[in-house]
Every structure is written in structure tokens, then in C-alpha cells.
Amino acid sequence: AVMSVLQCRSLNLQEYQSKGLMRDHNVNVQPFEIASTPDEAVTMAKKMNVDEYVVKAQILAGGRGKGHFTSGLKKGVHLTKNADEIGDLASKMLGYRLITKQTPSDGVIVHKLMIAEALDISKETYFAIVMDRNYNGPVIVASPAGGVDIEEVAAKTPELIYKVPIDIIDGINDQQAMELAKNLAFSDAKLAEAAEQIKRLYNLFISVDASQVEINPFGETTDGRVVCFDAKINFDDSARYRQKDIFAMEDLSESDVREIAAAKSNLNYIGLDGNIACLVNGAGLAMATMDIVKLHGGEPANFLDVGGGVTEQQVFDAFNLVSSDKSVKSILVNIFGGIVNCATIANGITKAARGMNLTLPVVARLEGTNVDEARKILLDSGLNITPANDFEEAAKKAVASIQ
């Protein structure tokens, strides 16, 4: 039998997309509209019958409220009671880069704004549903201490964290929902409403095959509404075939084009700033390879894990990917063949080198399954591929090849 190791990636949705899914499942969120131009922003705002607006730049990175735009505007989140003022704000947000602590140093271009009703919050709690291997199914994590970093709450006041495993066959029941609402300190008429929202959030989690639904804060307004004020919904690739419409919403405008290309070939790739490309199987070995390159004076150009089920075509695609980076001056291949067949890697290397007329120096360290055959393939190829007997020798040779 042949074992295949699949790469797992996460789908990240914009805030408005997550809230749209929640709204579709009858979960309470504040009324909102989406705009792509300043005129559209004003038009959408005037359609909403609200006392105050919140205008939020839609990017995947966090820290919007403390960020700044390349237009000179401060903050990616603004409050106003004047719909006409939204046009001026939008003109300084749309098409400009928003820089936060979580974006690249040059920021991210904002293409869409969410215009929503601004709500006054009287109660903030934390609510999340995650898939937990320890429980073999969904677990609800909740805390009455919401609106803050939940990791900090767990570290300082762990007694305020409640975990409730849910039977994935039976689903959440009324008793569990009411108990959670009580633990979140909802009371009186809002207790039943909070419990109902909890059940709807669980039904959303199951129906869209999410890996995580996180609401922070999940709370109450000063006029007594129970609302999900912020939303984060995550998915992994295993849900793709069942949730085609959701995965079609993926926004790639903030993604590195190299990472997009890698994903199409089912490769795990992250671009870095160095000049020695690394092609490795296994995330742990990939990180160790980058470390040892730096130890010997080099700078890795990427993290690239080809995975255990790699094919010759994927190796070709990986070489094409790393060689397209103009800063790359050398390629280091470091393979420990357990699941992966070293001969597959060797054939992929030679196919890539010939098919691309590769001129970059290549250092290859192969060890494990079919390693003797793999070494013979490389030796008989007549290509300029430098073999290495061990991990450290490979790193030293890769660094030396560009000096």
C-alpha cells in the first residue's frame, strides 16, 4: 500500500464574508453593507437606518484600529454619524495601503470597506467552537471575559475558561446551551436569547464544515440586543469539496503570488529574503535546513515542504517556483526518504534541470528509501548537481556555491 500525506491549508475569509455566513444562518450580527468606491460607500450608508456608522477596512491582517494608511489617514476603523462624511473617509482608505503590526512593512491595499451599524456594547464575552482531536470532535470554549486576548485570560484567570465537548452526532442540546449562557453571565430575558444564539452558532459551524468559529466579543448592546460583534471563521482544505461556494470566496489579493502558485501544486511555501532556495520534505526538516544554512553564513530564500506524497511533477513545479525568485542564487535539496521515494525526487530534479535549462548551482542531499538508485540517477544525468553525504555538508556546499 502507498501512503499519501496531504498538505493541510486554511481558508481565511474577510470579516464581511464571515458575518455574511453568520447572517445567512440567523446569527445576530449588526446590519452592514460592502462598498468598493467612495460613492458606493455613501450610497450604502444612506440605505441604512442607523444612528451611527462604523467604517472598517477589509483586510485579513489584524490591528486595523491602530494602523495607518499611505494616504496619511490614521486608523483602519472609523466612527461617524454623518453618512456624507463616509465618502471622504473612503477616498482616503480605498486604493491605499493599510499598515498594521500584522501586515508586511509596506502594508496591504484596501479594496473593500464594510459600513456597519455602530453599536454600544454593555457586555463582552468570548465564544468559540473548534475541532479538538483530544475530544474527537467539536469543543465549545467560552469565557465571560471577552473583548480581550483570550490567551491572556487563560494564563491569568484559567477559572474563567469553560470547555464543553459536543457530541458530533447528537449536536448541542438545550441544557448545554443554557449552561453556557449562564457561564457567560447572561441573565433574565437575555439568557434564553444567548442560548439560542449559541445553538445557531453551533449549527453554522457544522453546516459549513468549519474548523473554527470564533466570536470575540459575543455580547450585549446597551439597548438589550445579543450580538456577535466580531467574527472569525476558519476552514481547512478537507472541506473544499463540500463547500465549493465558500471556498470560491477566497480573497487572494493579499497573498504572495509565489504562495498562490505553490498551493496550486499542493506545496507548502513561504517566501523569505535570502538567496539560497531550500527544497525539503517535512516541515521540521525544512525549518532545521533553514537554521543550518544560517549557521554556516547563508540566508534561506524560502520555506518549502514538498510533503511525503510528492510526485515528479511537484518537484518540477517546486524548482520552477524557487528559480523564478530573482534573488535565488543556489538551490539546496534536502530529502530524508521515509514515505517519499528518493528516486522520485532525483527524477524530478533532473527533469526540472533539463526542462528549465537551469543554470543555478544545485546541492542535493538524499537519504532513505531508494537512495542508491536516486544517487545513480543524479550521477548519470551529467548535470551540474553537487551531491552531499549529510545535512551539514549540504549546507556548507550550498553556501560555498554562491561565494
mmCIF file of C-alpha atoms in Angstrom:
data_model
loop_
_atom_site.group_PDB
_atom_site.id
_atom_site.type_symbol
_atom_site.label_atom_id
_atom_site.label_comp_id
_atom_site.label_asym_id
_atom_site.label_seq_id
_atom_site.Cartn_x
_atom_site.Cartn_y
_atom_site.Cartn_z
ATOM 1 C CA ALA A 1 0.000 0.000 0.000
ATOM 2 C CA VAL A 2 1.164 3.516 -0.746
ATOM 3 C CA MET A 3 0.644 6.116 1.952
ATOM 4 C CA SER A 4 -0.090 9.666 0.828
ATOM 5 C CA VAL A 5 0.490 12.643 3.060
ATOM 6 C CA LEU A 6 -1.807 15.548 2.226
ATOM 7 C CA GLN A 7 -0.884 19.142 2.875
ATOM 8 C CA CYS A 8 -3.427 20.999 5.010
ATOM 9 C CA ARG A 9 -4.090 24.672 4.415
ATOM 10 C CA SER A 10 -6.519 27.101 5.936
ATOM 11 C CA LEU A 11 -9.040 29.284 4.155
ATOM 12 C CA ASN A 12 -9.266 32.762 5.642
ATOM 13 C CA LEU A 13 -12.358 34.857 4.996
ATOM 14 C CA GLN A 14 -12.689 38.605 5.266
ATOM 15 C CA GLU A 15 -14.768 39.875 8.189
ATOM 16 C CA TYR A 16 -17.735 40.768 5.976
ATOM 17 C CA GLN A 17 -17.714 37.282 4.453
ATOM 18 C CA SER A 18 -17.743 35.604 7.871
ATOM 19 C CA LYS A 19 -20.547 37.872 9.035
ATOM 20 C CA GLY A 20 -22.443 37.150 5.834
ATOM 21 C CA LEU A 21 -22.321 33.429 6.589
ATOM 22 C CA MET A 22 -23.495 34.100 10.129
ATOM 23 C CA ARG A 23 -26.354 36.280 8.905
ATOM 24 C CA ASP A 24 -27.381 33.538 6.478
ATOM 25 C CA HIS A 25 -27.642 31.155 9.457
ATOM 26 C CA ASN A 26 -29.787 33.547 11.528
ATOM 27 C CA VAL A 27 -26.974 34.536 13.866
ATOM 28 C CA ASN A 28 -27.296 38.106 15.142
ATOM 29 C CA VAL A 29 -24.762 40.494 13.602
ATOM 30 C CA GLN A 30 -25.035 44.243 13.176
ATOM 31 C CA PRO A 31 -26.518 45.424 9.853
ATOM 32 C CA PHE A 32 -23.753 46.072 7.300
ATOM 33 C CA GLU A 33 -23.064 46.854 3.658
ATOM 34 C CA ILE A 34 -19.959 46.497 1.475
ATOM 35 C CA ALA A 35 -18.518 49.218 -0.749
ATOM 36 C CA SER A 36 -15.687 49.346 -3.292
ATOM 37 C CA THR A 37 -15.828 53.071 -4.153
ATOM 38 C CA PRO A 38 -16.382 56.257 -2.117
ATOM 39 C CA ASP A 39 -19.689 56.978 -3.899
ATOM 40 C CA GLU A 40 -20.883 53.452 -3.253
ATOM 41 C CA ALA A 41 -19.916 53.803 0.405
ATOM 42 C CA VAL A 42 -22.119 56.903 0.800
ATOM 43 C CA THR A 43 -24.996 55.284 -1.076
ATOM 44 C CA MET A 44 -24.835 52.154 1.040
ATOM 45 C CA ALA A 45 -24.650 54.153 4.263
ATOM 46 C CA LYS A 46 -27.738 56.171 3.371
ATOM 47 C CA LYS A 47 -29.666 52.953 2.792
ATOM 48 C CA MET A 48 -29.091 52.000 6.424
ATOM 49 C CA ASN A 49 -31.437 53.423 9.028
ATOM 50 C CA VAL A 50 -28.943 53.751 11.890
ATOM 51 C CA ASP A 51 -27.798 56.463 14.291
ATOM 52 C CA GLU A 52 -24.066 55.888 13.899
ATOM 53 C CA TYR A 53 -21.810 54.122 11.418
ATOM 54 C CA VAL A 54 -18.579 52.211 11.787
ATOM 55 C CA VAL A 55 -16.406 52.115 8.651
ATOM 56 C CA LYS A 56 -13.933 49.218 8.628
ATOM 57 C CA ALA A 57 -11.191 48.474 6.097
ATOM 58 C CA GLN A 58 -11.442 44.881 4.950
ATOM 59 C CA ILE A 59 -8.074 43.144 5.142
ATOM 60 C CA LEU A 60 -7.154 39.782 6.625
ATOM 61 C CA ALA A 61 -4.487 41.143 8.961
ATOM 62 C CA GLY A 62 -5.405 42.254 12.466
ATOM 63 C CA GLY A 63 -4.614 45.515 14.242
ATOM 64 C CA ARG A 64 -6.666 47.662 11.854
ATOM 65 C CA GLY A 65 -7.817 50.049 14.563
ATOM 66 C CA LYS A 66 -4.228 51.055 15.342
ATOM 67 C CA GLY A 67 -2.934 51.082 11.781
ATOM 68 C CA HIS A 68 -2.392 53.902 9.299
ATOM 69 C CA PHE A 69 -2.839 54.426 5.559
ATOM 70 C CA THR A 70 -0.316 55.536 2.982
ATOM 71 C CA SER A 71 -2.790 58.354 2.259
ATOM 72 C CA GLY A 72 -1.940 59.805 5.676
ATOM 73 C CA LEU A 73 -5.212 58.742 7.302
ATOM 74 C CA LYS A 74 -4.811 57.229 10.753
ATOM 75 C CA LYS A 75 -6.648 54.044 11.770
ATOM 76 C CA GLY A 76 -8.426 51.460 9.625
ATOM 77 C CA VAL A 77 -11.655 51.700 11.643
ATOM 78 C CA HIS A 78 -13.674 54.922 11.947
ATOM 79 C CA LEU A 79 -16.909 56.034 13.613
ATOM 80 C CA THR A 80 -19.207 58.734 12.253
ATOM 81 C CA LYS A 81 -22.841 59.837 12.477
ATOM 82 C CA ASN A 82 -22.711 61.622 9.126
ATOM 83 C CA ALA A 83 -23.251 59.441 6.051
ATOM 84 C CA ASP A 84 -21.740 62.091 3.761
ATOM 85 C CA GLU A 85 -18.513 62.056 5.788
ATOM 86 C CA ILE A 86 -18.085 58.401 4.851
ATOM 87 C CA GLY A 87 -17.262 59.408 1.275
ATOM 88 C CA ASP A 88 -14.284 61.467 2.436
ATOM 89 C CA LEU A 89 -13.091 58.637 4.692
ATOM 90 C CA ALA A 90 -13.495 56.098 1.900
ATOM 91 C CA SER A 91 -11.470 58.260 -0.515
ATOM 92 C CA LYS A 92 -8.533 58.039 1.899
ATOM 93 C CA MET A 93 -8.942 54.302 2.550
ATOM 94 C CA LEU A 94 -9.849 52.575 -0.716
ATOM 95 C CA GLY A 95 -6.899 52.010 -3.039
ATOM 96 C CA TYR A 96 -4.371 52.909 -0.350
ATOM 97 C CA ARG A 97 -2.192 50.620 1.708
ATOM 98 C CA LEU A 98 -3.113 49.990 5.320
ATOM 99 C CA ILE A 99 -0.116 49.290 7.534
ATOM 100 C CA THR A 100 -0.608 47.448 10.836
ATOM 101 C CA LYS A 101 1.572 45.339 13.113
ATOM 102 C CA GLN A 102 0.388 42.227 11.272
ATOM 103 C CA THR A 103 0.830 43.378 7.657
ATOM 104 C CA PRO A 104 4.058 43.435 5.628
ATOM 105 C CA SER A 105 6.069 46.605 6.214
ATOM 106 C CA ASP A 106 4.614 48.260 3.104
ATOM 107 C CA GLY A 107 1.056 47.384 4.122
ATOM 108 C CA VAL A 108 -1.884 45.873 2.238
ATOM 109 C CA ILE A 109 -4.051 47.599 -0.386
ATOM 110 C CA VAL A 110 -7.647 48.062 0.772
ATOM 111 C CA HIS A 111 -10.190 47.138 -1.913
ATOM 112 C CA LYS A 112 -13.373 46.968 0.154
ATOM 113 C CA LEU A 113 -14.947 48.719 3.125
ATOM 114 C CA MET A 114 -17.592 47.403 5.468
ATOM 115 C CA ILE A 115 -20.088 50.038 6.582
ATOM 116 C CA ALA A 116 -21.984 48.764 9.604
ATOM 117 C CA GLU A 117 -24.210 49.994 12.375
ATOM 118 C CA ALA A 118 -22.089 51.159 15.302
ATOM 119 C CA LEU A 119 -23.322 49.537 18.491
ATOM 120 C CA ASP A 120 -22.718 50.461 22.117
ATOM 121 C CA ILE A 121 -21.596 47.356 23.989
ATOM 122 C CA SER A 122 -22.683 46.723 27.574
ATOM 123 C CA LYS A 123 -21.371 43.144 27.904
ATOM 124 C CA GLU A 124 -18.433 41.388 26.221
ATOM 125 C CA THR A 125 -17.841 37.640 26.360
ATOM 126 C CA TYR A 126 -15.711 35.211 24.368
ATOM 127 C CA PHE A 127 -17.192 32.291 22.420
ATOM 128 C CA ALA A 128 -15.552 29.812 20.076
ATOM 129 C CA ILE A 129 -16.129 26.375 18.599
ATOM 130 C CA VAL A 130 -13.137 24.336 17.449
ATOM 131 C CA MET A 131 -12.423 20.825 16.273
ATOM 132 C CA ASP A 132 -10.347 19.201 19.001
ATOM 133 C CA ARG A 133 -8.540 15.895 18.415
ATOM 134 C CA ASN A 134 -8.369 15.265 22.160
ATOM 135 C CA TYR A 135 -12.167 15.092 22.234
ATOM 136 C CA ASN A 136 -12.591 13.569 18.760
ATOM 137 C CA GLY A 137 -14.990 16.306 17.792
ATOM 138 C CA PRO A 138 -16.206 19.851 18.427
ATOM 139 C CA VAL A 139 -15.471 21.673 21.654
ATOM 140 C CA ILE A 140 -17.017 24.954 22.713
ATOM 141 C CA VAL A 141 -14.619 27.310 24.502
ATOM 142 C CA ALA A 142 -16.281 30.205 26.296
ATOM 143 C CA SER A 143 -15.418 32.887 28.810
ATOM 144 C CA PRO A 144 -17.273 35.790 30.449
ATOM 145 C CA ALA A 145 -14.033 37.776 29.987
ATOM 146 C CA GLY A 146 -14.428 38.790 26.339
ATOM 147 C CA GLY A 147 -13.176 41.575 24.138
ATOM 148 C CA VAL A 148 -9.571 40.903 25.165
ATOM 149 C CA ASP A 149 -6.817 38.450 24.274
ATOM 150 C CA ILE A 150 -8.222 35.047 25.262
ATOM 151 C CA GLU A 151 -4.705 33.614 25.711
ATOM 152 C CA GLU A 152 -4.094 36.237 28.381
ATOM 153 C CA VAL A 153 -7.346 35.282 30.126
ATOM 154 C CA ALA A 154 -6.356 31.608 30.059
ATOM 155 C CA ALA A 155 -2.937 32.415 31.555
ATOM 156 C CA LYS A 156 -4.093 34.789 34.305
ATOM 157 C CA THR A 157 -7.589 33.555 35.184
ATOM 158 C CA PRO A 158 -7.987 29.996 33.839
ATOM 159 C CA GLU A 159 -11.069 29.508 36.014
ATOM 160 C CA LEU A 160 -12.888 31.863 33.634
ATOM 161 C CA ILE A 161 -12.411 29.491 30.683
ATOM 162 C CA TYR A 162 -15.183 26.940 30.122
ATOM 163 C CA LYS A 163 -14.775 23.965 27.775
ATOM 164 C CA VAL A 164 -17.775 21.919 26.693
ATOM 165 C CA PRO A 165 -17.287 18.936 24.340
ATOM 166 C CA ILE A 166 -20.224 18.424 21.969
ATOM 167 C CA ASP A 167 -21.239 15.030 20.598
ATOM 168 C CA ILE A 168 -20.865 15.479 16.856
ATOM 169 C CA ILE A 169 -23.705 13.026 16.192
ATOM 170 C CA ASP A 170 -26.241 14.376 18.687
ATOM 171 C CA GLY A 171 -25.214 18.033 18.431
ATOM 172 C CA ILE A 172 -25.679 20.679 21.085
ATOM 173 C CA ASN A 173 -28.745 20.387 23.323
ATOM 174 C CA ASP A 174 -30.831 22.994 25.148
ATOM 175 C CA GLN A 175 -29.291 22.183 28.524
ATOM 176 C CA GLN A 176 -25.735 22.689 27.256
ATOM 177 C CA ALA A 177 -26.656 25.963 25.548
ATOM 178 C CA MET A 178 -28.385 27.330 28.660
ATOM 179 C CA GLU A 179 -25.486 26.304 30.895
ATOM 180 C CA LEU A 180 -23.037 28.074 28.587
ATOM 181 C CA ALA A 181 -25.188 31.204 28.558
ATOM 182 C CA LYS A 182 -25.227 31.180 32.374
ATOM 183 C CA ASN A 183 -21.446 30.755 32.497
ATOM 184 C CA LEU A 184 -21.157 33.780 30.219
ATOM 185 C CA ALA A 185 -23.195 35.738 32.796
ATOM 186 C CA PHE A 186 -26.231 36.438 30.635
ATOM 187 C CA SER A 187 -29.345 36.824 32.731
ATOM 188 C CA ASP A 188 -33.097 37.332 32.688
ATOM 189 C CA ALA A 189 -34.615 37.523 29.200
ATOM 190 C CA LYS A 190 -31.177 37.601 27.568
ATOM 191 C CA LEU A 191 -30.303 34.159 28.943
ATOM 192 C CA ALA A 192 -32.647 32.348 26.570
ATOM 193 C CA GLU A 193 -31.667 34.583 23.652
ATOM 194 C CA ALA A 194 -27.946 33.963 24.248
ATOM 195 C CA ALA A 195 -28.601 30.208 24.444
ATOM 196 C CA GLU A 196 -30.465 30.342 21.145
ATOM 197 C CA GLN A 197 -27.583 32.225 19.501
ATOM 198 C CA ILE A 198 -25.146 29.633 20.841
ATOM 199 C CA LYS A 199 -27.160 26.845 19.217
ATOM 200 C CA ARG A 200 -27.290 28.745 15.928
ATOM 201 C CA LEU A 201 -23.530 29.299 16.012
ATOM 202 C CA TYR A 202 -23.020 25.569 16.540
ATOM 203 C CA ASN A 203 -25.361 24.770 13.637
ATOM 204 C CA LEU A 204 -23.358 27.209 11.472
ATOM 205 C CA PHE A 205 -20.108 25.508 12.500
ATOM 206 C CA ILE A 206 -21.418 22.091 11.449
ATOM 207 C CA SER A 207 -23.263 23.117 8.281
ATOM 208 C CA VAL A 208 -20.289 24.941 6.723
ATOM 209 C CA ASP A 209 -17.700 22.332 7.843
ATOM 210 C CA ALA A 210 -15.664 24.950 9.694
ATOM 211 C CA SER A 211 -12.562 24.084 11.686
ATOM 212 C CA GLN A 212 -13.123 27.113 13.933
ATOM 213 C CA VAL A 213 -15.761 29.719 14.637
ATOM 214 C CA GLU A 214 -14.542 32.452 16.976
ATOM 215 C CA ILE A 215 -16.627 35.369 18.251
ATOM 216 C CA ASN A 216 -14.813 37.989 20.294
ATOM 217 C CA PRO A 217 -16.758 39.718 21.579
ATOM 218 C CA PHE A 218 -20.050 37.863 21.779
ATOM 219 C CA GLY A 219 -22.142 40.184 23.879
ATOM 220 C CA GLU A 220 -24.990 42.509 24.574
ATOM 221 C CA THR A 221 -25.767 46.064 23.484
ATOM 222 C CA THR A 222 -26.940 48.877 25.734
ATOM 223 C CA ASP A 223 -30.405 48.527 24.180
ATOM 224 C CA GLY A 224 -30.552 44.831 25.089
ATOM 225 C CA ARG A 225 -29.606 43.010 21.880
ATOM 226 C CA VAL A 226 -27.447 39.859 21.945
ATOM 227 C CA VAL A 227 -24.994 40.278 19.071
ATOM 228 C CA CYS A 228 -21.844 38.748 17.595
ATOM 229 C CA PHE A 229 -19.716 41.871 17.250
ATOM 230 C CA ASP A 230 -16.735 40.308 15.524
ATOM 231 C CA ALA A 231 -16.338 37.080 13.624
ATOM 232 C CA LYS A 232 -13.591 34.744 12.525
ATOM 233 C CA ILE A 233 -14.385 31.518 10.676
ATOM 234 C CA ASN A 234 -11.637 29.140 9.559
ATOM 235 C CA PHE A 235 -11.693 26.158 7.214
ATOM 236 C CA ASP A 236 -9.123 23.643 6.039
ATOM 237 C CA ASP A 237 -8.802 22.022 2.639
ATOM 238 C CA SER A 238 -10.678 18.899 3.692
ATOM 239 C CA ALA A 239 -13.897 20.942 3.488
ATOM 240 C CA ARG A 240 -13.250 22.209 -0.039
ATOM 241 C CA TYR A 241 -15.122 19.516 -1.972
ATOM 242 C CA ARG A 242 -18.276 20.009 0.138
ATOM 243 C CA GLN A 243 -18.127 23.811 0.423
ATOM 244 C CA LYS A 244 -17.293 24.972 -3.088
ATOM 245 C CA ASP A 245 -19.270 28.218 -2.775
ATOM 246 C CA ILE A 246 -17.450 29.206 0.405
ATOM 247 C CA PHE A 247 -14.005 28.390 -0.977
ATOM 248 C CA ALA A 248 -14.858 30.390 -4.101
ATOM 249 C CA MET A 249 -14.963 33.466 -1.823
ATOM 250 C CA GLU A 250 -11.244 33.184 -1.046
ATOM 251 C CA ASP A 251 -9.542 36.561 -1.413
ATOM 252 C CA LEU A 252 -6.050 36.113 -2.848
ATOM 253 C CA SER A 253 -5.313 39.819 -3.301
ATOM 254 C CA GLU A 254 -3.202 39.868 -0.122
ATOM 255 C CA SER A 255 -1.347 36.644 -0.870
ATOM 256 C CA ASP A 256 2.184 36.257 -2.195
ATOM 257 C CA VAL A 257 1.890 35.190 -5.867
ATOM 258 C CA ARG A 258 4.512 32.519 -5.189
ATOM 259 C CA GLU A 259 2.417 31.082 -2.372
ATOM 260 C CA ILE A 260 -0.616 31.004 -4.667
ATOM 261 C CA ALA A 261 1.393 29.115 -7.299
ATOM 262 C CA ALA A 262 2.687 26.706 -4.642
ATOM 263 C CA ALA A 263 -0.814 25.996 -3.375
ATOM 264 C CA LYS A 264 -1.925 25.045 -6.898
ATOM 265 C CA SER A 265 0.808 22.390 -6.902
ATOM 266 C CA ASN A 266 -0.059 21.324 -3.325
ATOM 267 C CA LEU A 267 3.266 22.585 -1.969
ATOM 268 C CA ASN A 268 3.789 24.396 1.330
ATOM 269 C CA TYR A 269 5.801 27.523 0.524
ATOM 270 C CA ILE A 270 6.665 30.744 2.341
ATOM 271 C CA GLY A 271 8.953 33.278 0.686
ATOM 272 C CA LEU A 272 11.841 34.776 2.674
ATOM 273 C CA ASP A 273 14.554 37.349 1.971
ATOM 274 C CA GLY A 274 17.625 35.161 1.399
ATOM 275 C CA ASN A 275 19.324 33.758 -1.696
ATOM 276 C CA ILE A 276 19.598 30.001 -1.023
ATOM 277 C CA ALA A 277 16.400 28.206 -2.009
ATOM 278 C CA CYS A 278 15.516 25.184 0.130
ATOM 279 C CA LEU A 279 13.529 22.224 -1.189
ATOM 280 C CA VAL A 280 12.813 19.803 1.647
ATOM 281 C CA ASN A 281 10.317 17.132 2.696
ATOM 282 C CA GLY A 282 8.722 17.646 6.088
ATOM 283 C CA ALA A 283 8.130 20.879 7.964
ATOM 284 C CA GLY A 284 10.532 20.049 10.794
ATOM 285 C CA LEU A 285 13.368 19.176 8.442
ATOM 286 C CA ALA A 286 12.603 22.287 6.387
ATOM 287 C CA MET A 287 12.984 24.532 9.430
ATOM 288 C CA ALA A 288 16.155 22.729 10.503
ATOM 289 C CA THR A 289 17.542 23.176 6.982
ATOM 290 C CA MET A 290 16.965 26.919 7.136
ATOM 291 C CA ASP A 291 18.660 27.032 10.544
ATOM 292 C CA ILE A 292 21.778 25.190 9.417
ATOM 293 C CA VAL A 293 22.065 27.347 6.289
ATOM 294 C CA LYS A 294 22.112 30.418 8.532
ATOM 295 C CA LEU A 295 24.554 28.700 10.906
ATOM 296 C CA HIS A 296 27.064 28.438 8.070
ATOM 297 C CA GLY A 297 26.652 32.030 6.921
ATOM 298 C CA GLY A 298 23.904 31.698 4.338
ATOM 299 C CA GLU A 299 20.410 33.147 4.104
ATOM 300 C CA PRO A 300 17.454 30.899 3.183
ATOM 301 C CA ALA A 301 15.214 32.235 0.418
ATOM 302 C CA ASN A 302 12.178 30.243 1.404
ATOM 303 C CA PHE A 303 10.454 27.585 3.452
ATOM 304 C CA LEU A 304 9.360 24.822 1.052
ATOM 305 C CA ASP A 305 7.941 21.487 2.207
ATOM 306 C CA VAL A 306 7.130 19.185 -0.708
ATOM 307 C CA GLY A 307 5.428 16.661 1.595
ATOM 308 C CA GLY A 308 5.531 12.896 1.822
ATOM 309 C CA GLY A 309 3.376 12.139 -1.202
ATOM 310 C CA VAL A 310 5.438 14.250 -3.602
ATOM 311 C CA THR A 311 5.416 13.443 -7.329
ATOM 312 C CA GLU A 312 7.978 14.164 -10.051
ATOM 313 C CA GLN A 313 5.699 16.917 -11.367
ATOM 314 C CA GLN A 314 5.590 18.573 -7.950
ATOM 315 C CA VAL A 315 9.392 18.526 -7.789
ATOM 316 C CA PHE A 316 9.466 20.155 -11.233
ATOM 317 C CA ASP A 317 6.943 22.770 -10.050
ATOM 318 C CA ALA A 318 8.979 23.379 -6.894
ATOM 319 C CA PHE A 319 12.150 24.015 -8.917
ATOM 320 C CA ASN A 320 10.248 26.296 -11.263
ATOM 321 C CA LEU A 321 8.868 28.182 -8.276
ATOM 322 C CA VAL A 322 12.141 28.770 -6.418
ATOM 323 C CA SER A 323 14.125 29.562 -9.569
ATOM 324 C CA SER A 324 11.607 32.239 -10.531
ATOM 325 C CA ASP A 325 12.746 34.225 -7.472
ATOM 326 C CA LYS A 326 15.403 36.574 -8.872
ATOM 327 C CA SER A 327 17.185 36.721 -5.518
ATOM 328 C CA VAL A 328 17.864 32.964 -5.514
ATOM 329 C CA LYS A 329 21.494 32.119 -6.380
ATOM 330 C CA SER A 330 21.615 28.463 -5.297
ATOM 331 C CA ILE A 331 19.215 25.580 -4.614
ATOM 332 C CA LEU A 332 19.632 23.176 -1.698
ATOM 333 C CA VAL A 333 17.674 19.911 -1.843
ATOM 334 C CA ASN A 334 17.490 18.082 1.481
ATOM 335 C CA ILE A 335 15.411 14.898 1.424
ATOM 336 C CA PHE A 336 15.055 12.222 4.059
ATOM 337 C CA GLY A 337 13.074 9.495 2.337
ATOM 338 C CA GLY A 338 10.709 7.654 4.596
ATOM 339 C CA ILE A 339 7.356 7.972 2.895
ATOM 340 C CA VAL A 340 8.912 9.851 -0.014
ATOM 341 C CA ASN A 341 10.878 7.886 -2.612
ATOM 342 C CA CYS A 342 14.309 9.446 -3.189
ATOM 343 C CA ALA A 343 14.261 8.239 -6.794
ATOM 344 C CA THR A 344 11.112 10.300 -7.387
ATOM 345 C CA ILE A 345 12.965 13.369 -6.138
ATOM 346 C CA ALA A 346 16.007 12.598 -8.276
ATOM 347 C CA ASN A 347 13.896 12.153 -11.417
ATOM 348 C CA GLY A 348 12.075 15.394 -10.635
ATOM 349 C CA ILE A 349 15.372 17.254 -10.195
ATOM 350 C CA THR A 350 16.824 16.058 -13.500
ATOM 351 C CA LYS A 351 13.547 16.699 -15.329
ATOM 352 C CA ALA A 352 13.426 20.233 -13.931
ATOM 353 C CA ALA A 353 17.080 20.988 -14.648
ATOM 354 C CA ARG A 354 16.732 19.898 -18.279
ATOM 355 C CA GLY A 355 13.266 21.291 -18.895
ATOM 356 C CA MET A 356 14.094 24.707 -17.480
ATOM 357 C CA ASN A 357 17.687 24.962 -18.711
ATOM 358 C CA LEU A 358 18.562 25.560 -15.090
ATOM 359 C CA THR A 359 21.831 27.437 -14.585
ATOM 360 C CA LEU A 360 21.696 27.817 -10.805
ATOM 361 C CA PRO A 361 24.011 25.569 -8.770
ATOM 362 C CA VAL A 362 22.134 22.689 -7.105
ATOM 363 C CA VAL A 363 23.298 20.832 -3.988
ATOM 364 C CA ALA A 364 21.417 17.615 -3.251
ATOM 365 C CA ARG A 365 21.462 15.573 -0.071
ATOM 366 C CA LEU A 366 19.276 12.467 -0.372
ATOM 367 C CA GLU A 367 18.904 9.782 2.273
ATOM 368 C CA GLY A 368 16.423 6.948 2.836
ATOM 369 C CA THR A 369 14.137 4.970 0.538
ATOM 370 C CA ASN A 370 15.781 4.080 -2.806
ATOM 371 C CA VAL A 371 18.674 6.429 -2.096
ATOM 372 C CA ASP A 372 21.202 4.366 -4.103
ATOM 373 C CA GLU A 373 19.002 4.477 -7.190
ATOM 374 C CA ALA A 374 18.456 8.210 -6.657
ATOM 375 C CA ARG A 375 22.173 8.928 -6.419
ATOM 376 C CA LYS A 376 22.776 6.931 -9.619
ATOM 377 C CA ILE A 377 20.088 8.940 -11.445
ATOM 378 C CA LEU A 378 21.790 12.199 -10.470
ATOM 379 C CA LEU A 379 25.280 10.889 -11.280
ATOM 380 C CA ASP A 380 24.256 9.529 -14.693
ATOM 381 C CA SER A 381 22.398 12.722 -15.605
ATOM 382 C CA GLY A 382 25.594 14.619 -16.418
ATOM 383 C CA LEU A 383 24.018 17.734 -14.893
ATOM 384 C CA ASN A 384 25.783 20.197 -12.611
ATOM 385 C CA ILE A 385 24.310 18.789 -9.395
ATOM 386 C CA THR A 386 26.629 18.613 -6.399
ATOM 387 C CA PRO A 387 25.962 15.636 -4.105
ATOM 388 C CA ALA A 388 26.294 15.848 -0.319
ATOM 389 C CA ASN A 389 26.616 12.966 2.094
ATOM 390 C CA ASP A 390 24.995 14.592 5.104
ATOM 391 C CA PHE A 391 22.942 17.517 6.313
ATOM 392 C CA GLU A 392 25.815 19.784 7.358
ATOM 393 C CA GLU A 393 27.926 19.108 4.281
ATOM 394 C CA ALA A 394 24.940 20.054 2.101
ATOM 395 C CA ALA A 395 24.510 23.389 3.868
ATOM 396 C CA LYS A 396 28.232 24.192 3.635
ATOM 397 C CA LYS A 397 28.312 23.381 -0.093
ATOM 398 C CA ALA A 398 25.191 25.457 -0.779
ATOM 399 C CA VAL A 399 26.719 28.469 0.976
ATOM 400 C CA ALA A 400 30.076 27.949 -0.786
ATOM 401 C CA SER A 401 28.357 27.769 -4.193
ATOM 402 C CA ILE A 402 27.421 31.459 -4.064
ATOM 403 C CA GLN A 403 30.641 32.835 -2.590
#
